[in-house]
XYZ file of C-alpha atoms in Angstrom:
441
model
C 56.337 118.260 71.940
C 57.048 115.787 74.652
C 57.489 112.226 73.625
C 54.870 109.615 74.395
C 55.396 107.556 77.503
C 55.431 104.334 75.276
C 58.880 105.260 73.890
C 61.836 103.524 75.563
C 64.054 105.725 77.883
C 67.414 107.066 77.437
C 70.050 108.515 79.658
C 71.681 111.737 78.501
C 75.003 112.532 80.237
C 77.063 115.606 80.146
C 80.607 114.675 80.791
C 83.308 116.345 82.728
C 81.786 116.969 86.055
C 83.289 116.266 89.452
C 81.293 114.327 91.993
C 81.015 115.186 95.707
C 78.711 114.290 98.702
C 77.390 111.146 100.181
C 75.498 108.205 98.586
C 73.336 105.511 100.364
C 73.762 102.055 99.032
C 70.725 100.091 98.392
C 69.915 96.416 99.482
C 71.751 93.783 97.346
C 69.840 92.719 94.239
C 71.294 89.277 94.022
C 70.840 88.511 97.793
C 67.136 89.770 97.643
C 66.282 87.612 94.629
C 67.656 84.555 96.490
C 66.045 85.501 99.731
C 62.661 85.816 97.928
C 62.945 82.495 96.557
C 63.878 81.155 99.878
C 60.676 82.541 101.331
C 58.858 79.806 99.363
C 60.431 77.312 101.858
C 58.470 78.732 104.674
C 54.955 77.900 106.003
C 54.496 81.389 107.339
C 54.982 84.927 106.654
C 58.359 86.698 106.480
C 59.049 90.403 106.596
C 62.112 91.570 104.540
C 63.763 94.911 104.841
C 66.173 96.684 102.315
C 64.580 95.119 99.298
C 65.616 97.257 96.382
C 62.927 98.525 94.063
C 64.163 97.116 90.714
C 62.818 95.529 87.607
C 64.255 92.172 88.512
C 62.686 92.253 91.921
C 59.289 93.073 90.582
C 59.652 90.215 88.138
C 60.505 87.874 91.071
C 57.353 89.149 92.809
C 55.479 87.966 89.724
C 57.104 84.620 89.722
C 56.103 84.190 93.512
C 52.599 85.388 92.886
C 52.086 82.887 90.084
C 52.413 80.064 92.518
C 50.002 81.563 95.206
C 52.222 83.820 97.285
C 50.765 86.979 98.599
C 53.047 90.031 98.809
C 52.325 93.419 100.294
C 54.396 96.475 101.340
C 54.283 97.780 105.004
C 56.269 100.972 105.448
C 59.840 100.056 104.598
C 59.208 96.236 104.586
C 58.081 93.748 102.034
C 55.792 90.988 103.462
C 55.844 87.638 101.888
C 53.039 85.167 102.762
C 53.902 81.798 101.529
C 51.304 79.693 103.601
C 49.148 78.812 100.616
C 51.021 77.567 97.746
C 48.604 76.854 94.828
C 51.021 75.621 92.101
C 54.383 74.001 91.683
C 54.781 75.587 88.233
C 55.619 79.381 88.144
C 54.487 81.483 85.159
C 56.808 80.512 82.203
C 56.646 84.115 80.581
C 58.137 85.823 83.673
C 60.709 83.086 84.519
C 62.123 83.360 80.978
C 62.897 86.943 81.560
C 64.641 86.451 84.984
C 67.545 83.915 85.388
C 67.359 84.121 89.246
C 63.677 82.990 89.169
C 64.951 79.478 88.142
C 66.183 79.175 91.872
C 62.551 78.575 92.994
C 62.904 75.137 91.863
C 64.979 74.100 94.921
C 62.382 75.744 97.275
C 59.423 74.182 95.547
C 60.644 70.735 95.254
C 61.927 70.962 98.830
C 58.636 72.019 100.325
C 56.179 70.509 98.008
C 58.046 67.472 96.664
C 57.666 68.647 93.055
C 58.461 71.576 90.806
C 57.997 72.362 87.142
C 60.067 75.437 86.135
C 60.809 76.706 82.655
C 64.475 77.196 81.536
C 65.733 80.655 82.604
C 66.422 83.918 80.919
C 68.259 87.145 81.903
C 71.175 89.099 80.648
C 72.877 87.641 77.512
C 76.401 87.505 78.802
C 77.137 83.682 77.924
C 76.003 80.231 78.796
C 75.018 79.585 82.442
C 74.145 75.977 82.281
C 71.676 74.452 84.828
C 73.379 70.967 84.868
C 74.791 71.562 88.403
C 71.290 72.339 89.670
C 69.997 69.115 87.994
C 72.683 66.752 89.240
C 72.660 68.352 92.670
C 68.951 67.838 93.105
C 69.366 64.317 91.805
C 71.888 63.652 94.595
C 69.125 64.846 97.188
C 66.774 62.094 95.777
C 64.987 63.952 93.140
C 63.828 62.681 89.707
C 64.619 65.323 87.088
C 63.525 65.490 83.553
C 64.573 68.349 81.165
C 62.021 68.806 78.309
C 63.458 71.096 75.576
C 60.300 71.313 73.432
C 58.271 74.432 73.558
C 61.063 76.613 75.133
C 61.903 74.006 77.699
C 61.010 73.032 81.179
C 62.614 71.271 84.044
C 60.494 68.873 85.991
C 61.724 67.688 89.347
C 59.966 65.525 91.893
C 61.081 63.565 95.033
C 61.632 60.098 93.862
C 59.912 58.638 96.994
C 56.833 60.623 96.157
C 57.090 62.651 99.436
C 60.202 64.786 100.206
C 63.970 64.988 99.221
C 66.520 63.100 101.273
C 69.916 64.099 102.593
C 72.855 63.447 100.204
C 76.279 64.657 99.127
C 77.242 66.587 96.120
C 80.336 68.289 94.866
C 79.826 71.135 92.535
C 82.172 71.051 89.398
C 82.315 74.896 89.628
C 81.406 77.209 92.596
C 78.172 78.350 91.051
C 76.199 80.843 93.184
C 72.828 79.811 91.661
C 73.370 76.196 91.988
C 74.635 76.558 95.573
C 71.514 78.615 96.523
C 69.231 76.153 94.686
C 70.548 73.127 96.581
C 70.709 74.904 99.983
C 66.973 75.669 99.779
C 66.205 72.132 98.614
C 68.400 70.565 101.323
C 66.979 72.816 104.113
C 63.702 70.745 104.004
C 65.185 67.347 103.094
C 64.989 64.336 105.346
C 68.395 63.908 106.767
C 71.849 65.569 106.483
C 73.187 66.993 103.165
C 76.845 67.987 102.501
C 77.639 70.374 99.645
C 81.233 70.711 98.466
C 82.991 73.147 96.372
C 80.029 75.762 96.915
C 80.102 79.345 96.150
C 81.305 81.552 99.074
C 79.728 84.877 97.895
C 78.080 87.030 100.616
C 74.762 86.658 98.906
C 75.058 82.926 99.569
C 75.861 83.606 103.247
C 72.797 86.009 103.467
C 70.525 83.326 102.124
C 71.785 80.799 104.732
C 71.357 83.393 107.520
C 67.714 83.937 106.196
C 66.903 80.338 106.085
C 68.576 79.799 109.623
C 66.441 82.718 110.982
C 63.401 80.754 109.725
C 64.474 77.541 111.572
C 66.781 75.867 109.121
C 70.056 74.145 110.225
C 72.735 75.310 107.870
C 76.538 75.627 108.816
C 79.646 76.428 106.758
C 78.146 79.325 104.668
C 81.074 81.365 103.331
C 83.370 78.478 103.232
C 83.821 75.798 100.429
C 81.703 73.203 102.282
C 77.985 73.516 103.425
C 76.263 71.201 105.933
C 72.529 71.231 105.927
C 70.456 69.225 108.425
C 66.993 68.930 107.045
C 64.140 70.183 109.242
C 60.388 69.350 108.717
C 59.168 72.997 108.264
C 60.344 76.519 108.413
C 58.672 79.355 110.283
C 58.432 83.153 109.714
C 61.062 85.839 110.368
C 61.994 89.418 109.941
C 65.204 89.916 107.996
C 67.398 92.704 106.551
C 69.119 92.281 103.188
C 72.722 92.945 103.064
C 73.926 96.150 101.209
C 74.827 95.728 97.456
C 78.546 95.227 97.003
C 78.365 95.665 93.319
C 76.358 98.980 93.593
C 79.028 100.152 96.126
C 81.962 99.169 93.823
C 80.243 101.062 91.039
C 80.129 104.174 92.967
C 83.748 103.727 94.012
C 84.631 103.473 90.437
C 82.440 106.505 89.634
C 84.445 108.503 91.972
C 87.786 107.295 90.476
C 86.860 107.875 86.784
C 85.762 111.438 87.503
C 88.664 111.940 89.913
C 86.417 112.715 92.772
C 85.913 112.411 96.471
C 82.657 110.907 97.795
C 81.490 108.931 100.804
C 79.054 106.079 101.134
C 77.264 104.294 103.772
C 75.322 100.931 104.347
C 78.217 98.995 103.008
C 79.874 95.948 104.398
C 83.680 96.839 103.980
C 84.918 93.113 104.068
C 82.622 92.428 101.027
C 84.732 94.938 99.124
C 88.204 93.968 99.904
C 89.161 92.866 96.299
C 87.729 96.062 94.744
C 89.237 98.435 97.320
C 92.690 96.718 96.928
C 92.670 97.342 93.090
C 91.404 100.849 93.399
C 94.304 101.548 96.033
C 96.727 99.930 93.624
C 95.945 102.431 90.903
C 96.277 105.328 93.262
C 92.888 105.964 95.024
C 92.664 106.722 98.801
C 89.907 104.667 100.559
C 89.275 104.826 104.190
C 86.735 103.307 106.440
C 84.838 106.103 108.252
C 82.401 104.014 110.186
C 81.510 100.202 110.589
C 79.307 100.631 107.411
C 80.922 103.651 105.821
C 83.643 104.295 103.248
C 85.216 107.422 101.809
C 87.095 107.360 98.487
C 89.339 110.149 97.152
C 91.082 109.927 93.661
C 93.643 112.197 92.376
C 94.170 113.177 88.764
C 96.846 110.729 87.946
C 95.881 106.955 88.165
C 98.005 104.109 87.164
C 97.605 100.993 84.976
C 96.248 97.697 86.378
C 95.841 94.010 85.639
C 92.586 92.421 86.730
C 91.370 88.807 86.657
C 87.723 88.085 87.597
C 87.274 85.241 89.914
C 84.453 83.837 92.199
C 84.401 85.513 95.674
C 86.538 86.507 97.461
C 88.289 87.305 94.072
C 87.532 90.437 92.009
C 83.792 90.121 90.862
C 82.811 89.690 87.303
C 79.894 92.130 87.854
C 82.384 94.876 88.183
C 84.563 94.047 85.199
C 82.934 96.249 82.672
C 83.002 99.258 84.976
C 86.732 98.627 85.724
C 87.295 98.476 82.005
C 85.747 101.918 81.660
C 88.009 103.193 84.446
C 91.174 101.754 82.984
C 90.771 103.813 79.823
C 91.330 106.982 81.915
C 94.577 105.643 83.545
C 98.204 105.783 82.518
C 99.762 102.801 80.643
C 98.157 99.691 79.326
C 95.865 97.517 81.552
C 94.898 93.951 80.900
C 91.558 92.478 82.093
C 90.929 88.784 82.078
C 87.367 87.507 82.196
C 87.173 83.925 83.631
C 83.562 83.743 84.780
C 81.412 84.615 81.712
C 82.661 83.959 78.397
C 80.497 86.707 76.682
C 81.249 89.577 79.034
C 83.101 91.673 76.655
C 80.116 92.946 74.738
C 80.470 96.435 76.321
C 83.847 96.901 74.665
C 82.353 97.680 71.266
C 80.222 100.356 72.930
C 83.159 101.847 74.804
C 85.130 102.043 71.573
C 82.455 104.367 70.168
C 83.205 106.666 73.149
C 86.934 106.862 72.018
C 88.165 103.869 74.204
C 91.208 102.039 72.693
C 90.594 98.468 73.667
C 91.650 95.238 71.948
C 90.034 91.902 72.809
C 91.440 88.498 72.305
C 89.156 85.808 73.568
C 88.713 86.486 77.253
C 91.331 89.131 77.557
C 90.904 92.921 76.952
C 93.989 95.015 76.398
C 93.026 98.626 77.430
C 95.134 101.550 76.386
C 95.159 104.367 78.872
C 94.595 108.045 78.158
C 98.432 108.444 77.489
C 98.230 105.740 74.898
C 95.325 106.798 72.757
C 92.140 106.528 74.801
C 90.202 109.791 74.874
C 86.685 109.469 75.996
C 84.080 111.704 74.351
C 80.254 111.762 74.103
C 78.296 109.605 71.491
C 75.258 107.568 71.221
C 75.626 104.077 72.720
C 73.614 101.044 73.640
C 73.622 99.255 77.001
C 73.625 95.571 76.036
C 73.350 94.207 79.543
C 73.122 95.433 83.109
C 76.725 95.894 84.008
C 77.736 97.002 80.418
C 75.060 99.816 81.022
C 76.749 100.872 84.239
C 80.174 100.956 82.486
C 78.729 103.278 79.839
C 77.343 105.644 82.486
C 80.799 105.886 84.015
C 82.465 106.524 80.807
C 80.006 109.127 79.762
C 80.567 111.030 83.071
C 84.341 110.994 82.265
C 84.187 111.874 78.625
C 83.893 115.251 76.859
C 80.539 116.258 75.489
C 77.125 114.489 75.667
C 76.599 110.697 75.758
C 73.175 109.183 74.991
C 72.731 105.678 76.365
C 69.827 103.606 74.986
C 68.859 100.289 76.743
C 68.372 101.973 80.115
C 65.931 99.179 81.098
C 69.070 96.978 81.512
C 70.427 99.324 84.090
C 67.033 99.439 85.885
C 67.121 95.791 86.339
C 69.988 96.004 88.917
C 70.498 99.702 90.071
C 68.022 101.419 92.258
C 67.762 105.005 90.993
C 71.221 105.117 89.753
C 70.726 108.284 87.745
C 68.966 110.038 90.864
C 71.830 109.033 93.114
C 74.510 110.180 90.628
C 72.699 113.424 90.195
C 72.622 114.170 93.972
C 76.561 113.631 93.818
C 76.758 116.404 90.929
C 76.621 114.468 87.850
C 74.742 116.017 84.844
C 72.442 113.482 83.567
C 68.874 113.202 82.545
C 66.454 110.450 81.755
C 64.305 111.201 78.646
C 62.316 109.298 75.941
C 64.213 107.985 73.129
C 62.751 109.377 69.986
C 62.952 107.104 66.704
C 65.709 108.644 64.617
C 63.188 109.897 61.875
C 61.492 112.107 64.397
C 64.721 113.811 65.533
C 65.883 114.919 62.072
């Protein structure tokens, strides 16, 4: 009997298959979320292409709709109409499920002079404080109150009762979220703002280019210093989201862990320099086949590696769990150091259930390769967050036997049809309803 649709979904993976073929990389989740928030800055319609169909994107749609934004799909485009904002307080229930939705505070207070935004949610991978957002908005002339009662809300309003003013602010840490929030706020402020020690990620550059295409005056995106000359209003635009470098990196590692050869397109090779360098270091061959195309080939014997996660242009924290999976199949002992999120080792316990030999000490993971005890095999595991889920998919494809992954909804938050794309490359995996254990006896 087929299971009712109300049951959560699992991925069942038969390990030991070799991948081949070509994969199309989707638009970048983290860029699309920021650009959708940035659409609130405009007094017009914007048309966005390459917006991935993801749980997190749909939640951001709900956040925007809760303040009066109209959203419709036209062919391959998403049309965002922000002309008639009806509220400065987005729906608390949705905001608490999606951390990126907190970014709308910058757009709302910049355009409307006021915003009331609940404290954010998202993946449980450690503390991601909002103090940089708060102090940055204060530097732009906002009065900000953080009320912690009833789950907590942040209330920001222009101190002069009208609009924000230009100012200077140096971030203690190059936070992507804080950089994007303050960029949106400063775009509509009265005067010039200078932001120091900002994030340099490609997604930050993409947001700046989107806002500039709407009439903003932002320079320095991609460097440590942003200059924003405020303008009275922003107009509509058509804009294409950049390809997802984390998805591309995940597929590069999928090829490596299965010792396969695949090609991919709709990538920006310069966004992947840190990842490509590490994969070449362990023995993979990666060549650029077109301005937006890569081909990866990985032989049977790959070498150990030391990796430290860092803000861009360093090795991305969002690929650390996937790299940890790959390291269990290499020769020797690898060391992974996580410096961005303090709780991003939760995938280790699940990888251990699949036969991985990994020892964790604070923010360091010591990973024994296949010649030192790691021998991946199928088992039931749980995806504890988005990137941990991707790491388990990779390990399941490389292991012997069948791996069943619960918590697939985490994977669906950030990968567009990951199982479908992998199946087209030859992976043996199926999505099915997870039956309660008492029904499977």
